[in-house]
PDB file of C-alpha atoms in Angstrom:
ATOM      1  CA  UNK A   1      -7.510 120.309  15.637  1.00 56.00           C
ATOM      2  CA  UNK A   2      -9.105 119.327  12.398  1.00 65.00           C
ATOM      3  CA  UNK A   3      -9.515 121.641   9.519  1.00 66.00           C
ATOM      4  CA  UNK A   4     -13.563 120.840   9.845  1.00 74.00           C
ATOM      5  CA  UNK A   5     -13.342 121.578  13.954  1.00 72.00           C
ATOM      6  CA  UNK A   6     -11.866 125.089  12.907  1.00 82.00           C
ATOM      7  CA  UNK A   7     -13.537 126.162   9.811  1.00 85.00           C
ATOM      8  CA  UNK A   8     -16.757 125.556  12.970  1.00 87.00           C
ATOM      9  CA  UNK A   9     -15.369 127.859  15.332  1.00 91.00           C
ATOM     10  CA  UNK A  10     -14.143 130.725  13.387  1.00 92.00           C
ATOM     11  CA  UNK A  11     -15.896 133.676  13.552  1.00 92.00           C
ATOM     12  CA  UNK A  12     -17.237 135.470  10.470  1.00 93.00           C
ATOM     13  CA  UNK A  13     -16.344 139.250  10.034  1.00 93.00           C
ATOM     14  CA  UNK A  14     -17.136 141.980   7.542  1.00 95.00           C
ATOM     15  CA  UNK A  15     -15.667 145.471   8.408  1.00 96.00           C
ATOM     16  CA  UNK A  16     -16.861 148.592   7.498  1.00 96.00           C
ATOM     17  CA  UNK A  17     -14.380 151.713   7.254  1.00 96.00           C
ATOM     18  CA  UNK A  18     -14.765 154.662   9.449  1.00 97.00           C
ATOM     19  CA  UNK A  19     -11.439 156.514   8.785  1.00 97.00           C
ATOM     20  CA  UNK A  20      -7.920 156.402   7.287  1.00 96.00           C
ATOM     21  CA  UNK A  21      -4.783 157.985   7.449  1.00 95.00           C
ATOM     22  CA  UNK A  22      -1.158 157.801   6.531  1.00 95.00           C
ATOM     23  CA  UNK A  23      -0.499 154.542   9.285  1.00 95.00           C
ATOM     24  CA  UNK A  24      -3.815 154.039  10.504  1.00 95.00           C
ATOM     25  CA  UNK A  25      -7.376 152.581   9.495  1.00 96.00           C
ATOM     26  CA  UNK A  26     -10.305 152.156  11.756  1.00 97.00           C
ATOM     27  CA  UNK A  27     -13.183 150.367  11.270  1.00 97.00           C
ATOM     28  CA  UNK A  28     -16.118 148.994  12.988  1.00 97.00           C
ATOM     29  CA  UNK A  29     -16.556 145.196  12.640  1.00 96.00           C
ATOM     30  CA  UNK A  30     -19.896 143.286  12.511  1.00 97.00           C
ATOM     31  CA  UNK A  31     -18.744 139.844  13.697  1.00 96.00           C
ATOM     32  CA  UNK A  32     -21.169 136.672  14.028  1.00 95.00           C
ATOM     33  CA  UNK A  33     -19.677 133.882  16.480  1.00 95.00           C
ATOM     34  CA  UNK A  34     -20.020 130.264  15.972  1.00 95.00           C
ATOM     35  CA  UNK A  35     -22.961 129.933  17.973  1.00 95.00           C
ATOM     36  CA  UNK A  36     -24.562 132.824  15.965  1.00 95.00           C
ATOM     37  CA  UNK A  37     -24.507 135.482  18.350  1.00 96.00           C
ATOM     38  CA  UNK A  38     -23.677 139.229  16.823  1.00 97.00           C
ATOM     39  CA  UNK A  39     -21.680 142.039  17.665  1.00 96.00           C
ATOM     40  CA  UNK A  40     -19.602 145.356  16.276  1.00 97.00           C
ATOM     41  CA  UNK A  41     -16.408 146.543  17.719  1.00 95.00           C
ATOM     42  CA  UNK A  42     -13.994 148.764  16.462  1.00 96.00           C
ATOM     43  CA  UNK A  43     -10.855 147.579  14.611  1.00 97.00           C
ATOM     44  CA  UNK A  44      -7.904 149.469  14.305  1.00 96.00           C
ATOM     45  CA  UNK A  45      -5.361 148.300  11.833  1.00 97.00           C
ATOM     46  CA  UNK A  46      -1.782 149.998  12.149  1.00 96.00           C
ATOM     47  CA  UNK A  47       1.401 149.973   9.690  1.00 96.00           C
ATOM     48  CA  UNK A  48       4.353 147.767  11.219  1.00 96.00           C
ATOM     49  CA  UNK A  49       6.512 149.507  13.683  1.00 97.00           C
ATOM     50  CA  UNK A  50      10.078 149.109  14.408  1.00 98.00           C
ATOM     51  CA  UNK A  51      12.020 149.507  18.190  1.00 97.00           C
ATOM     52  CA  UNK A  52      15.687 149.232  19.380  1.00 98.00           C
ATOM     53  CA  UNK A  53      17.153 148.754  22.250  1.00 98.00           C
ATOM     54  CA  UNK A  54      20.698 149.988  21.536  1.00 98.00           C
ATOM     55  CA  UNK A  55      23.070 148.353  24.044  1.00 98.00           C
ATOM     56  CA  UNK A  56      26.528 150.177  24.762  1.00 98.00           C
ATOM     57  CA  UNK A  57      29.784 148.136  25.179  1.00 97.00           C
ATOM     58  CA  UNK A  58      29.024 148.434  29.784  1.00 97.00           C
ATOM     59  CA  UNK A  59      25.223 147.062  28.995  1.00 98.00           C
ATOM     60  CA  UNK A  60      23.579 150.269  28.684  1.00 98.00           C
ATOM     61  CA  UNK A  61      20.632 151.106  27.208  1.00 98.00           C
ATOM     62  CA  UNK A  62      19.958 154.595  25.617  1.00 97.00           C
ATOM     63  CA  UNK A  63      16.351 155.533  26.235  1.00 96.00           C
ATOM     64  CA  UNK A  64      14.536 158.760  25.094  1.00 95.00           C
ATOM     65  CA  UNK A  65      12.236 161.004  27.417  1.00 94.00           C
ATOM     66  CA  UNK A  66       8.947 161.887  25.599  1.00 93.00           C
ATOM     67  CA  UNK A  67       5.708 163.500  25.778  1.00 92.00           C
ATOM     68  CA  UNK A  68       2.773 161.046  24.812  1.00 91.00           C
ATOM     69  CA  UNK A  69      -0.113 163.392  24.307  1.00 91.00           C
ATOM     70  CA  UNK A  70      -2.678 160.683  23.940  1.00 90.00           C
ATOM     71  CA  UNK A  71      -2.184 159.763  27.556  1.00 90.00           C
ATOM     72  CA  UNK A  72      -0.379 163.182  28.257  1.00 93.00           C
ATOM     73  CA  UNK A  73       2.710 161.542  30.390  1.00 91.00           C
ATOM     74  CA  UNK A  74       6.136 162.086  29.605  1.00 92.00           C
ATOM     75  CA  UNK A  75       8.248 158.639  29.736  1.00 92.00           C
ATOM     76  CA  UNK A  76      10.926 156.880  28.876  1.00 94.00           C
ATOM     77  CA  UNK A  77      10.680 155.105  25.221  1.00 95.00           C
ATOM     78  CA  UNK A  78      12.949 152.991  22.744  1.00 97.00           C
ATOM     79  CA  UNK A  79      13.716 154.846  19.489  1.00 97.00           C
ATOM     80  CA  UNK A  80      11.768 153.449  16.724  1.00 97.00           C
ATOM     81  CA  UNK A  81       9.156 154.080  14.159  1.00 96.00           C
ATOM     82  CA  UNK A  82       6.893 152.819  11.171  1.00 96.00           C
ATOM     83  CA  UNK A  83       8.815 150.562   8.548  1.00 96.00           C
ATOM     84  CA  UNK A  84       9.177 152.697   4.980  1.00 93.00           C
ATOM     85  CA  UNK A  85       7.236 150.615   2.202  1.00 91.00           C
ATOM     86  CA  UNK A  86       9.833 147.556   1.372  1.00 94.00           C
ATOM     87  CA  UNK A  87      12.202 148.452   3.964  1.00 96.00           C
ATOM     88  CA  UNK A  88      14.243 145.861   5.549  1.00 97.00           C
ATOM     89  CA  UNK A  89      13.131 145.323   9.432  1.00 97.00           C
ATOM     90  CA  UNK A  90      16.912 145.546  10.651  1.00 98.00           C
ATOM     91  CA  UNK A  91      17.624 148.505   8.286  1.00 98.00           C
ATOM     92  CA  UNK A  92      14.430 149.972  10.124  1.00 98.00           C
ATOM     93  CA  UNK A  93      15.855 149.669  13.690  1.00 98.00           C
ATOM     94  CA  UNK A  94      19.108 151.326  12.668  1.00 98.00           C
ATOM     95  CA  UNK A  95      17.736 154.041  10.691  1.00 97.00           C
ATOM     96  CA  UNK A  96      15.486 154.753  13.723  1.00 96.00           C
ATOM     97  CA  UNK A  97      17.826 154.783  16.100  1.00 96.00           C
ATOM     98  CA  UNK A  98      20.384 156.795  14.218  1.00 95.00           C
ATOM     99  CA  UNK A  99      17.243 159.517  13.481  1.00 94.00           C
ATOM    100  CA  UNK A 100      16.201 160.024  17.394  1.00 94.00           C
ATOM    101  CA  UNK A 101      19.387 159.352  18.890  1.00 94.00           C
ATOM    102  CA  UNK A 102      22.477 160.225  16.857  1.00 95.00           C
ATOM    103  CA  UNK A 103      23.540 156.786  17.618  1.00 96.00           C
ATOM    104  CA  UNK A 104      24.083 153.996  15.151  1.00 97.00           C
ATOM    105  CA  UNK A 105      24.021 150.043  15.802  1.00 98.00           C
ATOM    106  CA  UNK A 106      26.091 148.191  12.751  1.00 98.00           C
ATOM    107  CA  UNK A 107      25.242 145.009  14.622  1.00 98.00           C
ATOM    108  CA  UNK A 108      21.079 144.619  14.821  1.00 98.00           C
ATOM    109  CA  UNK A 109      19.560 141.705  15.495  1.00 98.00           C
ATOM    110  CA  UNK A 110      15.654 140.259  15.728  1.00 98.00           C
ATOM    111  CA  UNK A 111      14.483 139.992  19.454  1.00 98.00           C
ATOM    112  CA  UNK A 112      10.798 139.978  19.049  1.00 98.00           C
ATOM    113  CA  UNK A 113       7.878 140.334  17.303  1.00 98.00           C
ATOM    114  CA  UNK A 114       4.133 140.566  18.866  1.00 96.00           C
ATOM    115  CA  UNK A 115       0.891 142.097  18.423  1.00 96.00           C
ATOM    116  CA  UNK A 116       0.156 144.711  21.123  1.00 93.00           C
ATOM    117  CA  UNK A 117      -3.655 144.738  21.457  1.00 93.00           C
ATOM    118  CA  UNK A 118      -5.093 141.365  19.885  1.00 92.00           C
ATOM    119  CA  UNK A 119      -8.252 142.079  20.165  1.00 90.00           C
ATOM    120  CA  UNK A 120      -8.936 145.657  19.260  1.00 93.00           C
ATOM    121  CA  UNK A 121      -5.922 146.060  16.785  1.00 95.00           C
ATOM    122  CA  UNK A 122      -3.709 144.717  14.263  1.00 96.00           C
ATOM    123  CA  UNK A 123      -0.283 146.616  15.101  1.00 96.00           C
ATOM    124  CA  UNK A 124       2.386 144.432  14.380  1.00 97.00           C
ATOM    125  CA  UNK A 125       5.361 145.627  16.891  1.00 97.00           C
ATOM    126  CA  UNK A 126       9.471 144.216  15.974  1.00 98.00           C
ATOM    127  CA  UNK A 127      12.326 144.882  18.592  1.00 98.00           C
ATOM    128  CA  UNK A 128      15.343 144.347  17.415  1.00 98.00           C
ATOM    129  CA  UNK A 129      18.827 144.923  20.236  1.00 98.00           C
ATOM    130  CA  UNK A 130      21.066 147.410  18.417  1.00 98.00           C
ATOM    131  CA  UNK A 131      24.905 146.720  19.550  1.00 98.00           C
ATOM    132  CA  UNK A 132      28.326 148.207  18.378  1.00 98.00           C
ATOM    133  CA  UNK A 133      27.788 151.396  18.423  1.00 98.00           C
ATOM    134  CA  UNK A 134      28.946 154.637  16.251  1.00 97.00           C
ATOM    135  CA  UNK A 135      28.227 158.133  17.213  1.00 96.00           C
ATOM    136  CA  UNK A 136      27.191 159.851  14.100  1.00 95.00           C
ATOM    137  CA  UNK A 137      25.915 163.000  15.307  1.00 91.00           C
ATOM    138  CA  UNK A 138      25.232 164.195  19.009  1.00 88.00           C
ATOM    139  CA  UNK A 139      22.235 166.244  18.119  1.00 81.00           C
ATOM    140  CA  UNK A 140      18.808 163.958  18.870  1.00 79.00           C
ATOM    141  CA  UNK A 141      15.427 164.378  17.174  1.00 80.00           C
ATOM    142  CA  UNK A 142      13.654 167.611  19.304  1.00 85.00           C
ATOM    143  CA  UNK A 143      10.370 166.481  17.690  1.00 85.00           C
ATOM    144  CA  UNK A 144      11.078 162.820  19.277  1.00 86.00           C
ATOM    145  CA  UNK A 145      12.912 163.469  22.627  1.00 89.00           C
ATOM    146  CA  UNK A 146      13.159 166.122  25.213  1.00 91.00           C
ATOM    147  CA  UNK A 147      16.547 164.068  25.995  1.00 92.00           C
ATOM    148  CA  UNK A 148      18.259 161.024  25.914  1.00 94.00           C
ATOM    149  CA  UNK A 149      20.442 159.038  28.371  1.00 95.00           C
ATOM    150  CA  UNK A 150      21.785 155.927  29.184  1.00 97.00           C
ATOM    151  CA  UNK A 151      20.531 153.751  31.539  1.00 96.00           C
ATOM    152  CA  UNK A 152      21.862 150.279  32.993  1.00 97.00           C
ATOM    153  CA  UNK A 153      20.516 147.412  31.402  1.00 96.00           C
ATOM    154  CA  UNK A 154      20.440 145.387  34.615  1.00 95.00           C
ATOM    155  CA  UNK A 155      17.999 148.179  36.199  1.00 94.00           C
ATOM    156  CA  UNK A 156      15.562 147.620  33.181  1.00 93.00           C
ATOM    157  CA  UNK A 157      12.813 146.631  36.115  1.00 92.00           C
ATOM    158  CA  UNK A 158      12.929 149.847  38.029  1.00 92.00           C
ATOM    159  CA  UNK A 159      12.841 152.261  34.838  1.00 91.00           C
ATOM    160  CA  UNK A 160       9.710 150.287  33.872  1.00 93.00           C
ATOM    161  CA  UNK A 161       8.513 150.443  36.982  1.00 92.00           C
ATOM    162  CA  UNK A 162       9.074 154.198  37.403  1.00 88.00           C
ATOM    163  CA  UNK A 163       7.603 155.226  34.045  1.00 82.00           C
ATOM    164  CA  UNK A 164       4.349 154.703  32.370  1.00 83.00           C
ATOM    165  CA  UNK A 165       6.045 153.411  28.829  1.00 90.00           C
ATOM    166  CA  UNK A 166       4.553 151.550  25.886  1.00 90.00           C
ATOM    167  CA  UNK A 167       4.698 147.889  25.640  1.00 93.00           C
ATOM    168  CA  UNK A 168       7.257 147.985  22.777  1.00 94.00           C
ATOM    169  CA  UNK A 169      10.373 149.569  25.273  1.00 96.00           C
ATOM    170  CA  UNK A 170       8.903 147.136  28.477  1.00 96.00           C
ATOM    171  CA  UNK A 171       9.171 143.855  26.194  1.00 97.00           C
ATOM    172  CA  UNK A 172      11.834 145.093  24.470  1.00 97.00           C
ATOM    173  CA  UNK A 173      14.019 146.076  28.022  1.00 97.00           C
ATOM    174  CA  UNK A 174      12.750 142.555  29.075  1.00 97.00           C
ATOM    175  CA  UNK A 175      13.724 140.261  26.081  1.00 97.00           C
ATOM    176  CA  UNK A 176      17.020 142.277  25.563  1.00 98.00           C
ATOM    177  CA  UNK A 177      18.184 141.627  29.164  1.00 97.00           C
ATOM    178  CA  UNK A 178      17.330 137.916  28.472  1.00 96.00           C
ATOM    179  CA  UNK A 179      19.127 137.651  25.174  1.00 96.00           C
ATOM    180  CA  UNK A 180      22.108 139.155  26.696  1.00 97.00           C
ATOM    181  CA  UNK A 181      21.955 137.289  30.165  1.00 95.00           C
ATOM    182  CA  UNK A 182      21.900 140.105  32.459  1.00 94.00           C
ATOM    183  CA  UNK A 183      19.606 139.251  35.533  1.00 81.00           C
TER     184      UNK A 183
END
């Protein structure tokens, strides 16, 4: 496509803030389209988050049990978090990991990267698959997890299946299964 044929076909949008907080801005959008048709929707812009799926040595994967009050469903989640201002994406996973597990990866590497809601909000999402494992404490975040456990990686389709969890553990289950050619 020519830079002329998209410079006529990109749509022109000035936001207006409605609230902020410490990961999170909304805003409402006033958009004109090409064609010069208008519209507002609401934007919600989100700091970077981080997931892992840590993988044990028999292709497990350690999952935590969690209340999500927005939707008010307990399920089963990858550890992860927001990225800390300059932080390292692969020091993220780790740290996160380590914090809501008691289990540290020293071998993390990038699965995935995608953008969970494209048109309603910028949330940038990174999975990284967290392998050889250390044990540094057995104590898990109460504030993240009612538990933890392990779970086989090759049943990855019937844990999403049988729990309502966010898009960051199903494409995360999904892509680490691939990467590790377990089918």
């Amino acid at each position: 496509m020519t830079e002329d044929a998209t410079e006529r076909t990109r749509w022109v949008v000035r936001e207006d803030p409605i609230h902020s907080s410490k990961h999170t801005r909304l805003a409402i959008a006033h958009v004109t389209l090409p064609d010069g048709v208008q519209f507002e929707q609401p934007v919600l812009r989100v700091t970077p988050a981080v997931m892992c799926v840590v993988v044990d040595a028999e292709k497990q994967v350690l999952m935590m049990r969690r209340h999500r009050f927005v939707m008010d469903a307990w399920v089963w989640e990858l550890p992860g978090g927001y990225i800390d201002d300059g932080e390292d994406l692969a020091d993220c996973a780790a740290r996160e990991a380590e914090e809501e597990t008691g289990w540290r990866p020293r071998a993390v590497e990038h699965l995935v990267s995608y953008q969970p809601m494209t048109g309603t909000a910028d949330a940038p999402q990174h999975v990284f698959l967290g392998t050889d494992l250390v044990q540094v404490h057995e104590d898990f975040d109460v504030n993240e997890a009612e538990s933890i456990s392990w779970f086989p990686l090759a049943d990855a389709a019937k844990l999403i299946a049988s729990s309502r969890m966010g898009s960051a553990s199903v494409i995360g289950l999904m892509a680490a299964r691939e990467r590790l050619g377990i089918h």
